[in-house]
Short mmCIF file of C-alpha atoms and ligand atoms in Angstrom, two decimals:
data_model
loop_
_atom_site.label_atom_id
_atom_site.label_comp_id
_atom_site.label_asym_id
_atom_site.label_seq_id
_atom_site.Cartn_x
_atom_site.Cartn_y
_atom_site.Cartn_z
CA MET A 1 0.00 0.00 0.00
CA SER A 2 1.42 3.39 -0.86
CA GLU A 3 1.42 6.03 1.89
CA PRO A 4 -1.09 8.87 1.36
CA VAL A 5 1.43 11.72 1.68
CA SER A 6 1.09 15.16 0.08
CA ARG A 7 3.53 16.27 -2.62
CA ILE A 8 4.80 19.00 -0.28
CA ALA A 9 5.49 16.64 2.65
CA ARG A 10 7.10 14.15 0.30
CA SER A 11 9.42 16.84 -1.06
CA LEU A 12 10.77 17.75 2.39
CA GLU A 13 13.55 16.03 4.30
CA SER A 14 12.82 14.68 7.78
CA ALA A 15 13.94 17.20 10.37
CA THR A 16 13.84 17.77 14.11
CA PRO A 17 14.33 21.53 14.33
CA PHE A 18 14.70 21.53 18.11
CA VAL A 19 16.21 18.71 20.19
CA ALA A 20 14.69 19.30 23.62
CA PRO A 21 16.42 18.61 26.94
CA GLU A 22 13.77 15.94 27.57
CA ALA A 23 14.92 14.14 24.40
CA LEU A 24 18.55 14.40 25.54
CA GLU A 25 17.58 12.89 28.90
CA ARG A 26 15.88 10.03 27.10
CA GLN A 27 19.26 9.48 25.39
CA GLY A 28 20.86 9.12 28.85
CA PHE A 29 22.19 12.63 29.59
CA GLN A 30 21.34 14.02 33.02
CA ILE A 31 20.71 17.72 32.71
CA HIS A 32 20.81 19.97 35.76
CA LEU A 33 21.44 23.35 34.12
CA ARG A 34 18.97 24.34 31.37
CA LEU A 35 20.64 27.29 29.66
CA GLY A 36 19.89 26.36 26.07
CA ALA A 37 16.43 27.48 24.95
CA ASN A 38 16.20 31.15 25.94
CA GLU A 39 13.40 30.56 28.41
CA SER A 40 13.09 32.86 31.41
CA ALA A 41 14.68 31.31 34.48
CA PHE A 42 12.76 33.85 36.57
CA GLY A 43 9.43 32.11 35.90
CA ALA A 44 5.99 33.58 35.39
CA SER A 45 4.50 36.43 37.42
CA PRO A 46 2.96 35.17 40.70
CA ALA A 47 -0.31 36.72 39.50
CA ALA A 48 -0.13 34.67 36.30
CA ILE A 49 0.57 31.48 38.24
CA GLU A 50 -2.43 32.12 40.46
CA ALA A 51 -4.65 32.86 37.45
CA MET A 52 -3.48 29.65 35.74
CA SER A 53 -4.15 27.61 38.88
CA ARG A 54 -7.67 29.03 39.07
CA ALA A 55 -8.23 28.36 35.36
CA ALA A 56 -7.13 24.74 35.87
CA THR A 57 -10.25 24.14 37.97
CA VAL A 58 -12.58 24.90 35.06
CA THR A 59 -10.91 23.08 32.18
CA HIS A 60 -14.09 21.04 31.68
CA TRP A 61 -15.44 24.15 29.89
CA TYR A 62 -14.20 25.01 26.43
CA ASN A 63 -11.92 28.01 26.21
CA ASP A 64 -12.95 31.32 24.58
CA PRO A 65 -12.03 30.71 20.91
CA GLU A 66 -11.71 34.49 20.39
CA SER A 67 -9.36 35.06 23.38
CA TRP A 68 -11.36 38.25 23.72
CA GLU A 69 -10.35 39.44 27.21
CA LEU A 70 -6.69 39.01 26.36
CA ARG A 71 -7.08 40.83 23.03
CA GLU A 72 -8.77 43.73 24.80
CA ALA A 73 -6.03 43.90 27.42
CA VAL A 74 -3.24 43.74 24.82
CA GLY A 75 -5.06 46.28 22.64
CA ALA A 76 -5.33 48.67 25.58
CA ARG A 77 -1.62 48.34 26.36
CA GLU A 78 -0.51 48.67 22.74
CA GLN A 79 -3.10 51.37 21.99
CA VAL A 80 -4.58 49.42 19.08
CA PRO A 81 -8.11 48.02 18.54
CA PRO A 82 -8.55 44.42 19.81
CA GLU A 83 -9.57 43.43 16.28
CA THR A 84 -5.97 43.94 15.22
CA VAL A 85 -4.66 41.53 17.88
CA VAL A 86 -4.56 37.87 16.81
CA VAL A 87 -3.80 35.38 19.59
CA GLY A 88 -2.11 32.10 18.76
CA PRO A 89 -0.14 29.21 20.28
CA GLY A 90 3.14 31.10 20.54
CA ILE A 91 5.02 32.86 17.78
CA ASP A 92 5.78 29.49 16.22
CA GLY A 93 2.06 28.81 15.79
CA LEU A 94 1.47 32.32 14.47
CA LEU A 95 4.28 31.95 11.91
CA SER A 96 2.58 28.84 10.62
CA LEU A 97 -0.75 30.70 10.48
CA ILE A 98 0.79 33.63 8.58
CA CYS A 99 2.30 31.25 6.03
CA ARG A 100 -1.04 29.50 5.56
CA VAL A 101 -2.90 32.81 5.17
CA VAL A 102 -0.43 34.47 2.80
CA LEU A 103 1.43 31.83 0.77
CA ASP A 104 0.60 29.52 -2.10
CA PRO A 105 2.81 26.62 -3.18
CA GLY A 106 5.70 28.19 -5.10
CA SER A 107 5.44 31.64 -3.44
CA SER A 108 8.77 33.23 -2.56
CA VAL A 109 9.76 34.29 0.95
CA VAL A 110 12.96 35.90 2.23
CA THR A 111 14.76 35.44 5.53
CA THR A 112 18.24 35.56 7.07
CA LYS A 113 20.36 32.42 6.63
CA GLY A 114 20.87 30.89 10.09
CA SER A 115 18.27 33.04 11.87
CA TYR A 116 15.46 31.53 13.99
CA PRO A 117 14.35 28.50 11.94
CA THR A 118 10.58 28.23 12.47
CA PHE A 119 9.70 30.72 9.73
CA THR A 120 11.60 28.70 7.12
CA TYR A 121 10.09 25.49 8.45
CA ALA A 122 6.54 26.88 8.25
CA ALA A 123 7.08 28.39 4.79
CA ARG A 124 8.48 25.15 3.38
CA GLY A 125 5.55 23.33 4.97
CA VAL A 126 3.16 25.14 2.63
CA GLY A 127 5.39 24.64 -0.41
CA ALA A 128 6.97 28.11 -0.51
CA VAL A 129 10.43 28.77 -1.92
CA VAL A 130 12.76 30.19 0.76
CA HIS A 131 15.50 32.66 -0.25
CA GLU A 132 18.14 33.20 2.42
CA VAL A 133 20.31 36.31 2.86
CA PRO A 134 23.54 35.88 4.86
CA TYR A 135 24.25 37.86 8.02
CA SER A 136 26.41 40.90 7.42
CA ALA A 137 29.04 41.48 10.12
CA GLU A 138 27.07 39.17 12.47
CA LYS A 139 23.95 41.33 12.09
CA VAL A 140 20.73 40.94 10.10
CA ASP A 141 21.31 42.60 6.70
CA LEU A 142 18.18 44.72 6.17
CA GLY A 143 19.41 46.13 2.85
CA GLY A 144 20.15 42.61 1.60
CA LEU A 145 16.68 41.41 2.65
CA ALA A 146 15.01 44.31 0.81
CA GLU A 147 17.01 43.62 -2.34
CA ALA A 148 16.20 39.89 -2.24
CA ALA A 149 12.50 40.65 -1.65
CA ARG A 150 12.46 42.87 -4.74
CA ASN A 151 14.43 40.40 -6.87
CA TYR A 152 12.27 37.40 -5.98
CA GLY A 153 8.91 39.19 -5.61
CA ALA A 154 8.66 37.83 -2.07
CA ARG A 155 5.26 37.69 -0.40
CA LEU A 156 6.83 37.57 3.07
CA VAL A 157 10.06 38.90 4.57
CA TYR A 158 10.98 37.65 8.03
CA VAL A 159 13.08 39.65 10.49
CA ALA A 160 13.62 38.58 14.10
CA ASN A 161 14.26 41.78 16.01
CA PRO A 162 16.11 41.36 18.30
CA ASP A 163 17.50 38.43 16.34
CA ASN A 164 18.13 34.90 17.54
CA PRO A 165 20.87 33.68 17.46
CA SER A 166 22.95 36.79 16.68
CA GLY A 167 21.36 38.90 19.46
CA SER A 168 21.50 41.92 17.14
CA TRP A 169 18.79 44.59 17.16
CA GLN A 170 17.65 47.25 14.71
CA CYS A 171 16.00 50.52 15.72
CA ALA A 172 12.58 51.73 14.56
CA GLU A 173 14.05 54.05 11.92
CA GLU A 174 16.03 51.22 10.30
CA LEU A 175 12.90 49.04 10.19
CA ALA A 176 10.82 51.86 8.70
CA LYS A 177 13.53 52.23 6.03
CA LEU A 178 13.36 48.49 5.32
CA ARG A 179 9.57 48.70 5.01
CA ALA A 180 9.89 51.61 2.59
CA GLU A 181 12.33 49.62 0.42
CA LEU A 182 10.06 46.57 0.18
CA PRO A 183 7.47 46.14 -2.57
CA SER A 184 4.07 47.32 -1.27
CA ASP A 185 2.57 43.82 -1.63
CA THR A 186 5.34 42.19 0.42
CA LEU A 187 4.30 41.61 4.02
CA LEU A 188 7.02 42.28 6.62
CA VAL A 189 6.96 39.82 9.53
CA LEU A 190 8.71 41.25 12.58
CA ASP A 191 9.34 38.57 15.18
CA GLU A 192 9.69 40.51 18.43
CA ALA A 193 10.04 37.54 20.80
CA TYR A 194 12.79 39.36 22.73
CA ARG A 195 11.17 42.82 22.56
CA GLU A 196 11.09 43.26 26.35
CA TYR A 197 14.89 42.96 26.55
CA ALA A 198 15.58 45.50 23.78
CA PRO A 199 16.35 49.19 24.29
CA GLY A 200 13.78 51.97 24.25
CA PRO A 201 10.00 51.86 24.34
CA GLY A 202 9.77 50.36 20.82
CA THR A 203 7.68 51.86 18.09
CA ARG A 204 3.96 52.12 18.75
CA THR A 205 3.30 53.39 15.24
CA PRO A 206 1.90 50.46 13.31
CA LEU A 207 3.75 50.16 10.01
CA ALA A 208 1.55 49.35 7.03
CA SER A 209 1.91 45.81 5.60
CA THR A 210 3.75 44.69 8.71
CA ILE A 211 2.91 42.05 11.29
CA ARG A 212 4.58 42.23 14.68
CA LEU A 213 4.78 39.05 16.73
CA ARG A 214 5.03 38.93 20.52
CA THR A 215 5.24 36.03 22.91
CA PHE A 216 4.59 35.10 26.53
CA SER A 217 7.44 32.55 26.29
CA LYS A 218 10.37 34.84 27.08
CA ALA A 219 10.18 37.74 29.58
CA HIS A 220 6.67 36.68 30.67
CA GLY A 221 8.10 33.27 31.65
CA MET A 222 5.34 31.09 30.16
CA ALA A 223 7.13 29.12 27.41
CA GLY A 224 5.38 25.84 28.21
CA ALA A 225 1.92 27.44 28.07
CA ARG A 226 2.32 28.19 24.33
CA ILE A 227 0.75 31.58 23.81
CA GLY A 228 1.63 34.72 21.86
CA TYR A 229 -0.04 37.32 19.69
CA ALA A 230 0.25 39.16 16.39
CA LEU A 231 -0.36 42.88 15.89
CA ALA A 232 -1.63 43.15 12.34
CA GLU A 233 -3.87 45.14 10.04
CA PRO A 234 -7.56 44.13 10.29
CA TRP A 235 -7.52 42.15 7.03
CA PHE A 236 -5.19 39.59 8.58
CA SER A 237 -7.57 38.69 11.37
CA VAL A 238 -10.49 38.39 8.92
CA GLN A 239 -8.52 35.99 6.68
CA ALA A 240 -6.96 34.11 9.60
CA ASP A 241 -10.42 33.40 11.05
CA LYS A 242 -11.18 31.36 7.92
CA ILE A 243 -8.39 28.85 8.50
CA ARG A 244 -7.06 29.03 12.06
CA MET A 245 -7.75 26.34 14.68
CA HIS A 246 -10.26 28.26 16.78
CA PHE A 247 -9.75 26.43 20.08
CA GLU A 248 -5.97 25.96 19.95
CA VAL A 249 -5.08 28.53 22.65
CA ASN A 250 -6.13 26.84 25.86
CA SER A 251 -7.94 28.54 28.75
CA ILE A 252 -5.04 28.16 31.21
CA ALA A 253 -2.66 29.94 28.84
CA GLN A 254 -5.23 32.69 28.15
CA ALA A 255 -5.75 33.30 31.88
CA GLY A 256 -2.02 33.39 32.62
CA ALA A 257 -1.28 35.71 29.71
CA LEU A 258 -4.05 38.11 30.75
CA ALA A 259 -2.72 38.28 34.33
CA SER A 260 0.81 38.78 33.03
CA VAL A 261 -0.23 41.65 30.72
CA GLU A 262 -1.80 43.24 33.78
CA ASP A 263 1.43 42.86 35.77
CA PRO A 264 3.95 44.90 33.73
CA GLU A 265 6.16 45.40 36.78
CA TRP A 266 7.00 41.69 36.74
CA VAL A 267 8.20 41.82 33.14
CA LYS A 268 10.23 44.95 33.86
CA SER A 269 11.92 43.27 36.81
CA VAL A 270 12.67 40.17 34.71
CA ALA A 271 14.21 42.39 32.02
CA SER A 272 16.45 44.16 34.53
CA ARG A 273 17.51 40.92 36.29
CA THR A 274 18.23 39.45 32.86
CA ALA A 275 20.38 42.46 31.95
CA GLU A 276 22.38 41.80 35.15
CA GLY A 277 22.80 38.17 34.08
CA VAL A 278 23.98 39.25 30.62
CA LYS A 279 26.68 41.35 32.30
CA VAL A 280 27.73 38.35 34.38
CA VAL A 281 28.16 36.20 31.24
CA HIS A 282 30.15 38.94 29.48
CA GLY A 283 32.34 39.32 32.59
CA LEU A 284 32.87 35.56 32.82
CA CYS A 285 33.94 35.44 29.17
CA GLU A 286 36.33 38.31 29.66
CA SER A 287 37.91 36.68 32.71
CA LEU A 288 38.42 33.46 30.72
CA GLY A 289 39.83 35.19 27.65
CA LEU A 290 36.78 34.37 25.51
CA GLY A 291 35.04 36.89 23.30
CA SER A 292 31.26 37.44 23.41
CA LEU A 293 28.82 39.37 21.23
CA ASP A 294 26.70 42.31 22.35
CA THR A 295 23.12 41.24 22.82
CA HIS A 296 19.64 42.74 23.20
CA THR A 297 18.09 39.49 24.38
CA ASN A 298 18.24 37.04 27.30
CA PHE A 299 21.21 35.13 25.85
CA VAL A 300 24.85 35.71 24.98
CA LEU A 301 26.90 34.24 22.15
CA VAL A 302 30.25 33.09 23.51
CA ASP A 303 33.12 32.95 21.02
CA LEU A 304 35.01 29.66 21.10
CA GLY A 305 37.26 30.63 18.21
CA SER A 306 36.31 27.85 15.79
CA PRO A 307 33.23 25.75 14.95
CA ALA A 308 35.09 22.58 15.98
CA ARG A 309 35.90 23.94 19.45
CA ALA A 310 32.36 25.29 19.86
CA ASN A 311 30.86 21.91 18.92
CA ARG A 312 33.21 20.20 21.35
CA MET A 313 32.27 22.55 24.16
CA LEU A 314 28.57 21.95 23.51
CA ARG A 315 29.04 18.17 23.64
CA GLU A 316 31.26 18.19 26.71
CA MET A 317 28.97 20.61 28.57
CA LEU A 318 26.09 18.22 27.89
CA GLU A 319 28.11 15.39 29.38
CA LEU A 320 28.60 17.62 32.43
CA GLY A 321 24.83 18.17 32.67
CA VAL A 322 24.67 21.61 31.05
CA PHE A 323 22.16 22.07 28.23
CA LEU A 324 23.25 24.78 25.74
CA ARG A 325 22.66 25.34 22.04
CA LYS A 326 24.74 26.88 19.28
CA PRO A 327 24.24 28.36 15.82
CA GLY A 328 24.85 25.77 13.14
CA LEU A 329 25.84 27.99 10.22
CA PRO A 330 28.62 30.48 9.44
CA PRO A 331 29.40 33.19 10.38
CA LEU A 332 28.03 32.36 13.85
CA ASP A 333 28.98 28.69 14.14
CA ARG A 334 32.08 29.35 16.23
CA TYR A 335 29.83 30.64 19.03
CA VAL A 336 27.93 28.82 21.77
CA ARG A 337 24.68 30.41 22.97
CA VAL A 338 24.23 30.76 26.73
CA THR A 339 20.80 31.71 28.09
CA VAL A 340 20.82 33.84 31.23
CA GLY A 341 19.79 31.84 34.31
CA LEU A 342 19.27 32.64 37.97
CA PRO A 343 22.34 34.10 39.76
CA ASP A 344 23.25 30.77 41.43
CA GLN A 345 22.87 28.95 38.09
CA MET A 346 25.15 31.53 36.47
CA SER A 347 27.80 31.03 39.12
CA GLU A 348 27.54 27.23 38.81
CA PHE A 349 27.91 27.56 35.04
CA GLY A 350 30.86 29.92 35.55
CA ASP A 351 32.62 27.30 37.72
CA ILE A 352 31.98 24.52 35.19
CA LEU A 353 33.18 26.62 32.26
CA ARG A 354 36.27 27.79 34.16
CA ARG A 355 37.21 24.19 34.99
CA TRP A 356 36.61 23.20 31.36
CA ILE A 357 38.90 25.94 30.11
CA GLU A 358 41.56 25.25 32.75
CA SER A 359 41.59 21.56 31.94
CA GLY A 360 43.01 22.57 28.59
CA ALA A 361 39.84 21.73 26.69
CA ARG A 362 40.26 25.01 24.90
CA GLU A 363 43.29 23.76 23.01
C1 LIG B 1 13.21 34.71 17.51
C2 LIG B 1 12.26 33.73 18.15
N1 LIG B 1 10.99 33.73 17.77
C3 LIG B 1 10.10 32.88 18.30
C4 LIG B 1 10.48 31.98 19.28
C5 LIG B 1 9.46 31.03 19.83
O1 LIG B 1 8.41 31.74 20.40
P1 LIG B 1 7.16 30.99 20.94
O2 LIG B 1 7.55 30.22 22.15
O3 LIG B 1 6.18 32.09 21.21
O4 LIG B 1 6.67 30.08 19.85
C6 LIG B 1 11.79 31.95 19.72
C7 LIG B 1 12.22 30.98 20.74
O5 LIG B 1 13.36 30.78 21.02
C8 LIG B 1 12.71 32.85 19.14
O6 LIG B 1 14.00 32.85 19.49
#
C-alpha cells in the first residue's frame, strides 16, 4: 500500500528543528542546568501562576475561541483596537498561520540564513520557496533582505528583532527604512520575541503591511503554556479566522497571559535581572579570555574561536549536565549560545566553564 502523503510533505527532508532537553535525557544525559532554549529562568508572574491555577479548575469548559479578554487587554496596552490583535499558540504557531494565510505553493519568501528557523520550516511546509540572505558582520542585513525581496517578488520577509541567534537589534528608523524599500505587496513579519529585553520603548506606530509578533514565552516566563499574539492590520484577522484552529489557545494559557499583561512590573523586573545576568556572562567570558557578542536578548553568544571547538564545548557541557545550544551555520557557528539563568545557576555555570577551560579543553 502506498502512503497517502502530500507532494509537499514528500518533497521535504525529515527534520527535528529543536532537540529538547527531555529528548537528551531520554538518550541518557542528566541535565541539571537548562541554559539552552532562551526561556526565562525567573518564571511567570505570581499573579499569572495564580490565574493559571484558578483556570485549571474549570478546564471542563471550552476556552474562549476568540481570546477576547486578552485581546482587549493587549489592545489597551498597545493602543490598538482588539480586532488587530490575533492570539495564537506562541510565535511558532502564528508563523505557521501567517504562512497558511499568505502563501501559495511556489510563493517566494525571504529570511536571514541561520536566523530563527521556524519561519523557514513553516514556509516550506506550505510549499513556498525560501530565499536566504547571509548575516552581514554578524547582524541581520536589512538592505540585503530588501534587495532579495524585490528580486524574488517575495510575499513575506521575516526579520527577528532582536534576532536569535545573533542577538543583534535594529531601531525603529532602520525598520521603517526596510519597510519603505520593500514592494508594497510584500508583508514584513517582525518577530519581536525578545522585545522586552531591547532598548527603548519600541515603536507604537503600526507600520503598514507589517505584522509584529510577541510572545509570553520569554520575559513573561510562560514558554510551556504556548501563547503569543500578532499585531496586524484588520484584514489579517479576517482571513486568519477562515483557516485558524479556533480552540488551539487553551484557557489556562489565556488566563495566565491576561494576568501577566496586567502585571507589567513583573516583566520589567525580569528584564532588569536578565540584563544583570547578561553582564555576568560577558564578565565571565572576559575573565576566561573568551570573546562574546553584544546582545539585546536574554542570551549571549560566547566565542570559542572555531566551529570545531564550539561543537566540542557543547558536547562536553552536555556530558557535564549543562544544556546549551549553538548556531549551526557560518558566520556564527564558532559561538555557543548561553541563556541567562538565575544568579546561582550563572555562578555554577561559571565554575563549570572555568574548569573546562583550565583543563586545557580550549586547546
Ligand atoms: C526569535 C524567536 N521567535 C520565536 C520563538 C518562539 O516563540 P514561541 O515560544 O512564542 O513560539 C523563539 C524561541 O526561542 C525565538 O527565538
